[in-house]
Amino acid sequence: AQSVTQLDSHVSVSEGTPVLLRCNYSSSYSPSLFWYVQHPNKGLQLLLKYTSAATLVKGINGFEAEFKKSETSFHLTKPSAHMSDAAEYFCVVDDGGGYNKLIFGAGTRLAVHP
Amino acid sequence: DGGITQSPKYLFRKEGQNVTLSCEQNLNHDAMYWYRQDPGQGLRLIYYSQIVNDFQKGDIAEGYSVSREKKESFPLTVTSAQKNPTAFYLCASSIAVGLLFYEQFFGPGTRLTVL
């Protein structure tokens, strides 16, 4: 069965410094992977997705993620944090059952300090 | 503007009452989904529907019911059988082309509180 583990429940950075949100996945096949962002009391917005094309995926708002099969990781990065990046981030894997069922990680709350 | 609307944004219910959450999309998406979100947890799938008049249980369907009479609409009823209904409920939709599904788009959510 597919699963996803977000290694940090909270991450705190200063504005202008790099962001790293870590995600490991478990899958018996080549998965589709996603990062979504959720601002307080809002719905989720897709940041980026990996679907077996380029292993380095660029998303919106300067975020990118690298698919590393050997490490079963899909970490999210951004070179320079902005105050507006403060939110909850979810790493997500497609469960492979053919019905687009998504399996969500528990989330990482990113705090950005001035 | 195309998108997904959920209403109401906040909903209060007394114990023992059924309540229906609305989800409407004008994206012409085939598939629709309902998720539940609890504090400190990821989203969990309640029900999903690939086409009109068809839907399947997700991981936590007990105490919930849905209908899919129109492509644009996928209402969720939280019944009195749901033991702990207080949560944030999110609706999503996606394109389906054959067996291929594309990323899910989410509505703004409904926060349900049972008093």
mmCIF file of C-alpha atoms in Angstrom:
data_model
loop_
_atom_site.group_PDB
_atom_site.id
_atom_site.type_symbol
_atom_site.label_atom_id
_atom_site.label_comp_id
_atom_site.label_asym_id
_atom_site.label_seq_id
_atom_site.Cartn_x
_atom_site.Cartn_y
_atom_site.Cartn_z
ATOM 1 C CA ALA A 1 0.000 0.000 0.000
ATOM 2 C CA GLN A 2 1.108 3.522 -0.710
ATOM 3 C CA SER A 3 1.929 5.871 2.141
ATOM 4 C CA VAL A 4 3.609 9.190 2.750
ATOM 5 C CA THR A 5 5.494 10.498 5.771
ATOM 6 C CA GLN A 6 6.252 14.142 6.398
ATOM 7 C CA LEU A 7 9.277 14.166 8.621
ATOM 8 C CA ASP A 8 8.653 17.488 10.373
ATOM 9 C CA SER A 9 5.367 18.639 11.851
ATOM 10 C CA HIS A 10 6.664 22.204 12.288
ATOM 11 C CA VAL A 11 9.387 24.145 10.498
ATOM 12 C CA SER A 12 10.414 27.683 11.389
ATOM 13 C CA VAL A 13 12.597 29.885 9.174
ATOM 14 C CA SER A 14 13.539 33.531 8.902
ATOM 15 C CA GLU A 15 12.357 35.582 5.964
ATOM 16 C CA GLY A 16 14.861 35.404 3.127
ATOM 17 C CA THR A 17 16.375 32.074 4.194
ATOM 18 C CA PRO A 18 15.891 28.726 2.407
ATOM 19 C CA VAL A 19 12.948 26.446 3.068
ATOM 20 C CA LEU A 20 13.169 22.637 3.206
ATOM 21 C CA LEU A 21 10.091 20.511 3.918
ATOM 22 C CA ARG A 22 10.832 16.811 3.926
ATOM 23 C CA CYS A 23 8.645 14.014 2.583
ATOM 24 C CA ASN A 24 9.281 10.294 2.192
ATOM 25 C CA TYR A 25 6.922 7.995 0.361
ATOM 26 C CA SER A 26 6.302 4.282 0.131
ATOM 27 C CA SER A 27 4.980 2.852 -3.101
ATOM 28 C CA SER A 28 5.053 -0.456 -4.940
ATOM 29 C CA TYR A 29 5.117 1.286 -8.308
ATOM 30 C CA SER A 30 6.173 4.603 -9.786
ATOM 31 C CA PRO A 31 3.854 7.025 -8.031
ATOM 32 C CA SER A 32 2.355 10.395 -8.788
ATOM 33 C CA LEU A 33 3.350 12.824 -6.050
ATOM 34 C CA PHE A 34 2.015 16.246 -5.155
ATOM 35 C CA TRP A 35 2.612 19.104 -2.768
ATOM 36 C CA TYR A 36 -0.396 21.148 -1.687
ATOM 37 C CA VAL A 37 -0.462 24.287 0.457
ATOM 38 C CA GLN A 38 -3.251 25.345 2.820
ATOM 39 C CA HIS A 39 -3.548 28.784 4.357
ATOM 40 C CA PRO A 40 -5.595 29.062 7.570
ATOM 41 C CA ASN A 41 -9.264 28.154 7.129
ATOM 42 C CA LYS A 42 -8.843 27.846 3.382
ATOM 43 C CA GLY A 43 -8.970 25.059 0.843
ATOM 44 C CA LEU A 44 -5.862 23.425 -0.576
ATOM 45 C CA GLN A 45 -3.912 24.781 -3.523
ATOM 46 C CA LEU A 46 -1.671 22.665 -5.712
ATOM 47 C CA LEU A 47 1.968 23.779 -5.557
ATOM 48 C CA LEU A 48 3.470 21.200 -7.884
ATOM 49 C CA LYS A 49 3.172 17.612 -9.082
ATOM 50 C CA TYR A 50 5.459 14.803 -10.225
ATOM 51 C CA THR A 51 4.104 12.315 -12.754
ATOM 52 C CA SER A 52 7.192 10.392 -13.979
ATOM 53 C CA ALA A 53 8.561 13.102 -16.222
ATOM 54 C CA ALA A 54 11.451 15.321 -15.055
ATOM 55 C CA THR A 55 12.630 14.472 -11.560
ATOM 56 C CA LEU A 56 13.062 18.150 -10.636
ATOM 57 C CA VAL A 57 9.635 19.731 -10.597
ATOM 58 C CA LYS A 58 9.073 23.456 -10.512
ATOM 59 C CA GLY A 59 5.895 24.823 -9.011
ATOM 60 C CA ILE A 60 4.228 28.080 -8.209
ATOM 61 C CA ASN A 61 5.596 30.836 -5.971
ATOM 62 C CA GLY A 62 9.218 29.731 -6.433
ATOM 63 C CA PHE A 63 8.814 26.268 -4.897
ATOM 64 C CA GLU A 64 10.352 23.160 -6.369
ATOM 65 C CA ALA A 65 10.704 19.508 -5.422
ATOM 66 C CA GLU A 66 13.022 16.710 -6.462
ATOM 67 C CA PHE A 67 11.882 13.125 -6.889
ATOM 68 C CA LYS A 68 14.598 10.744 -5.676
ATOM 69 C CA LYS A 69 13.614 7.154 -6.259
ATOM 70 C CA SER A 70 16.687 5.709 -4.534
ATOM 71 C CA GLU A 71 15.826 7.632 -1.367
ATOM 72 C CA THR A 72 12.008 7.428 -1.806
ATOM 73 C CA SER A 73 11.902 11.143 -1.122
ATOM 74 C CA PHE A 74 10.104 14.147 -2.550
ATOM 75 C CA HIS A 75 11.353 17.116 -0.531
ATOM 76 C CA LEU A 76 9.974 20.617 -1.131
ATOM 77 C CA THR A 77 12.366 23.559 -1.288
ATOM 78 C CA LYS A 78 12.392 27.274 -1.864
ATOM 79 C CA PRO A 79 15.562 29.400 -2.000
ATOM 80 C CA SER A 80 14.195 32.357 -0.077
ATOM 81 C CA ALA A 81 11.196 32.345 2.252
ATOM 82 C CA HIS A 82 8.589 35.085 2.185
ATOM 83 C CA MET A 83 6.197 35.970 4.974
ATOM 84 C CA SER A 84 3.298 34.907 2.751
ATOM 85 C CA ASP A 85 4.703 31.352 2.632
ATOM 86 C CA ALA A 86 3.553 30.737 6.202
ATOM 87 C CA ALA A 87 0.969 27.957 5.861
ATOM 88 C CA GLU A 88 0.413 24.203 6.173
ATOM 89 C CA TYR A 89 2.009 22.033 3.485
ATOM 90 C CA PHE A 90 0.876 18.552 2.546
ATOM 91 C CA CYS A 91 2.818 15.906 0.675
ATOM 92 C CA VAL A 92 0.434 13.640 -1.213
ATOM 93 C CA VAL A 93 0.735 10.377 -3.164
ATOM 94 C CA ASP A 94 -1.732 8.800 -5.551
ATOM 95 C CA ASP A 95 -2.769 5.419 -4.175
ATOM 96 C CA GLY A 96 -2.502 3.794 -7.593
ATOM 97 C CA GLY A 97 -5.936 2.221 -7.514
ATOM 98 C CA GLY A 98 -7.039 3.980 -10.679
ATOM 99 C CA TYR A 99 -9.625 6.199 -9.041
ATOM 100 C CA ASN A 100 -7.380 9.138 -8.232
ATOM 101 C CA LYS A 101 -7.537 8.410 -4.530
ATOM 102 C CA LEU A 102 -4.989 10.548 -2.785
ATOM 103 C CA ILE A 103 -3.121 9.701 0.388
ATOM 104 C CA PHE A 104 -2.148 12.735 2.437
ATOM 105 C CA GLY A 105 0.718 13.214 4.818
ATOM 106 C CA ALA A 106 -0.017 14.697 8.224
ATOM 107 C CA GLY A 107 1.216 18.105 7.122
ATOM 108 C CA THR A 108 4.081 20.441 7.978
ATOM 109 C CA ARG A 109 3.305 23.841 9.407
ATOM 110 C CA LEU A 110 5.750 26.436 8.122
ATOM 111 C CA ALA A 111 6.331 29.560 10.182
ATOM 112 C CA VAL A 112 8.257 32.487 8.687
ATOM 113 C CA HIS A 113 9.744 35.072 11.021
ATOM 114 C CA PRO A 114 10.823 38.614 10.109
ATOM 115 C CA ASP B 1 -14.926 32.464 -12.749
ATOM 116 C CA GLY B 2 -14.559 28.703 -12.680
ATOM 117 C CA GLY B 3 -14.189 26.987 -9.367
ATOM 118 C CA ILE B 4 -15.625 25.007 -6.518
ATOM 119 C CA THR B 5 -18.003 26.532 -4.010
ATOM 120 C CA GLN B 6 -18.889 25.103 -0.643
ATOM 121 C CA SER B 7 -21.624 26.384 1.584
ATOM 122 C CA PRO B 8 -22.025 27.338 4.274
ATOM 123 C CA LYS B 9 -18.561 28.340 5.443
ATOM 124 C CA TYR B 10 -19.476 27.682 9.085
ATOM 125 C CA LEU B 11 -22.176 25.305 10.264
ATOM 126 C CA PHE B 12 -23.419 24.520 13.741
ATOM 127 C CA ARG B 13 -25.464 21.467 14.530
ATOM 128 C CA LYS B 14 -27.055 20.005 17.602
ATOM 129 C CA GLU B 15 -26.322 16.428 18.486
ATOM 130 C CA GLY B 16 -28.749 14.012 16.876
ATOM 131 C CA GLN B 17 -29.421 16.180 13.834
ATOM 132 C CA ASN B 18 -28.538 15.413 10.247
ATOM 133 C CA VAL B 19 -26.915 18.204 8.247
ATOM 134 C CA THR B 20 -26.107 18.567 4.564
ATOM 135 C CA LEU B 21 -23.008 20.299 3.219
ATOM 136 C CA SER B 22 -23.161 21.715 -0.282
ATOM 137 C CA CYS B 23 -20.468 21.375 -2.970
ATOM 138 C CA GLU B 24 -20.878 22.800 -6.454
ATOM 139 C CA GLN B 25 -18.339 23.012 -9.287
ATOM 140 C CA ASN B 26 -18.481 24.725 -12.675
ATOM 141 C CA LEU B 27 -15.204 23.281 -13.944
ATOM 142 C CA ASN B 28 -16.969 20.518 -15.915
ATOM 143 C CA HIS B 29 -14.997 17.954 -13.904
ATOM 144 C CA ASP B 30 -16.139 14.361 -13.909
ATOM 145 C CA ALA B 31 -14.856 13.269 -10.522
ATOM 146 C CA MET B 32 -15.709 14.758 -7.150
ATOM 147 C CA TYR B 33 -14.478 13.977 -3.623
ATOM 148 C CA TRP B 34 -15.250 14.695 0.011
ATOM 149 C CA TYR B 35 -12.520 14.868 2.646
ATOM 150 C CA ARG B 36 -12.483 15.406 6.354
ATOM 151 C CA GLN B 37 -9.666 17.303 8.064
ATOM 152 C CA ASP B 38 -8.972 17.192 11.800
ATOM 153 C CA PRO B 39 -6.372 19.315 13.608
ATOM 154 C CA GLY B 40 -2.831 18.044 13.114
ATOM 155 C CA GLN B 41 -3.887 15.459 10.584
ATOM 156 C CA GLY B 42 -3.896 15.158 6.850
ATOM 157 C CA LEU B 43 -7.089 14.831 4.867
ATOM 158 C CA ARG B 44 -9.058 11.609 4.950
ATOM 159 C CA LEU B 45 -11.347 10.532 2.126
ATOM 160 C CA ILE B 46 -15.031 10.115 2.957
ATOM 161 C CA TYR B 47 -16.662 9.467 -0.430
ATOM 162 C CA TYR B 48 -15.812 9.929 -4.068
ATOM 163 C CA SER B 49 -17.700 9.886 -7.347
ATOM 164 C CA GLN B 50 -16.298 9.365 -10.822
ATOM 165 C CA ILE B 51 -19.525 9.928 -12.761
ATOM 166 C CA VAL B 52 -23.106 10.999 -12.205
ATOM 167 C CA ASN B 53 -25.274 8.533 -10.272
ATOM 168 C CA ASP B 54 -22.256 6.582 -9.063
ATOM 169 C CA PHE B 55 -20.141 6.966 -5.931
ATOM 170 C CA GLN B 56 -17.865 4.867 -3.733
ATOM 171 C CA LYS B 57 -16.992 4.824 -0.063
ATOM 172 C CA GLY B 58 -13.655 6.180 0.963
ATOM 173 C CA ASP B 59 -11.696 5.370 4.086
ATOM 174 C CA ILE B 60 -14.078 6.866 6.650
ATOM 175 C CA ALA B 61 -17.592 6.676 5.139
ATOM 176 C CA GLU B 62 -19.430 5.513 8.272
ATOM 177 C CA GLY B 63 -21.990 8.081 9.395
ATOM 178 C CA TYR B 64 -21.969 9.942 6.080
ATOM 179 C CA SER B 65 -24.011 9.756 2.895
ATOM 180 C CA VAL B 66 -23.759 11.398 -0.528
ATOM 181 C CA SER B 67 -25.623 11.733 -3.802
ATOM 182 C CA ARG B 68 -24.498 12.624 -7.329
ATOM 183 C CA GLU B 69 -27.595 13.466 -9.332
ATOM 184 C CA LYS B 70 -25.883 16.198 -11.355
ATOM 185 C CA LYS B 71 -22.354 16.494 -12.645
ATOM 186 C CA GLU B 72 -21.904 19.878 -10.927
ATOM 187 C CA SER B 73 -23.135 18.880 -7.480
ATOM 188 C CA PHE B 74 -21.982 16.435 -4.794
ATOM 189 C CA PRO B 75 -23.708 17.121 -1.453
ATOM 190 C CA LEU B 76 -22.554 15.417 1.720
ATOM 191 C CA THR B 77 -24.938 14.551 4.561
ATOM 192 C CA VAL B 78 -23.491 14.120 8.016
ATOM 193 C CA THR B 79 -25.908 11.878 9.868
ATOM 194 C CA SER B 80 -26.524 11.457 13.556
ATOM 195 C CA ALA B 81 -24.680 8.148 13.307
ATOM 196 C CA GLN B 82 -21.377 9.963 12.851
ATOM 197 C CA LYS B 83 -19.791 9.766 16.305
ATOM 198 C CA ASN B 84 -17.475 12.750 16.096
ATOM 199 C CA PRO B 85 -18.598 15.059 13.281
ATOM 200 C CA THR B 86 -16.889 18.277 14.366
ATOM 201 C CA ALA B 87 -14.255 18.877 11.661
ATOM 202 C CA PHE B 88 -13.304 20.862 8.579
ATOM 203 C CA TYR B 89 -14.849 19.366 5.433
ATOM 204 C CA LEU B 90 -13.291 19.848 2.027
ATOM 205 C CA CYS B 91 -14.754 19.089 -1.374
ATOM 206 C CA ALA B 92 -12.577 18.535 -4.442
ATOM 207 C CA SER B 93 -12.965 17.724 -8.121
ATOM 208 C CA SER B 94 -10.784 16.534 -10.964
ATOM 209 C CA ILE B 95 -10.849 15.770 -14.666
ATOM 210 C CA ALA B 96 -11.107 12.091 -15.590
ATOM 211 C CA VAL B 97 -10.115 10.910 -19.050
ATOM 212 C CA GLY B 98 -10.517 7.184 -19.375
ATOM 213 C CA LEU B 99 -8.460 5.735 -16.556
ATOM 214 C CA LEU B 100 -6.368 8.845 -16.209
ATOM 215 C CA PHE B 101 -7.138 11.338 -13.494
ATOM 216 C CA TYR B 102 -5.622 14.718 -13.056
ATOM 217 C CA GLU B 103 -4.859 16.863 -10.050
ATOM 218 C CA GLN B 104 -7.653 17.642 -7.659
ATOM 219 C CA PHE B 105 -8.937 21.162 -7.151
ATOM 220 C CA PHE B 106 -10.295 22.022 -3.725
ATOM 221 C CA GLY B 107 -13.114 24.189 -2.478
ATOM 222 C CA PRO B 108 -12.720 26.611 0.461
ATOM 223 C CA GLY B 109 -14.183 24.182 2.991
ATOM 224 C CA THR B 110 -17.002 24.067 5.545
ATOM 225 C CA ARG B 111 -16.261 24.049 9.251
ATOM 226 C CA LEU B 112 -18.864 21.962 11.068
ATOM 227 C CA THR B 113 -19.267 22.243 14.825
ATOM 228 C CA VAL B 114 -21.572 20.011 16.807
ATOM 229 C CA LEU B 115 -22.910 21.705 19.931
#
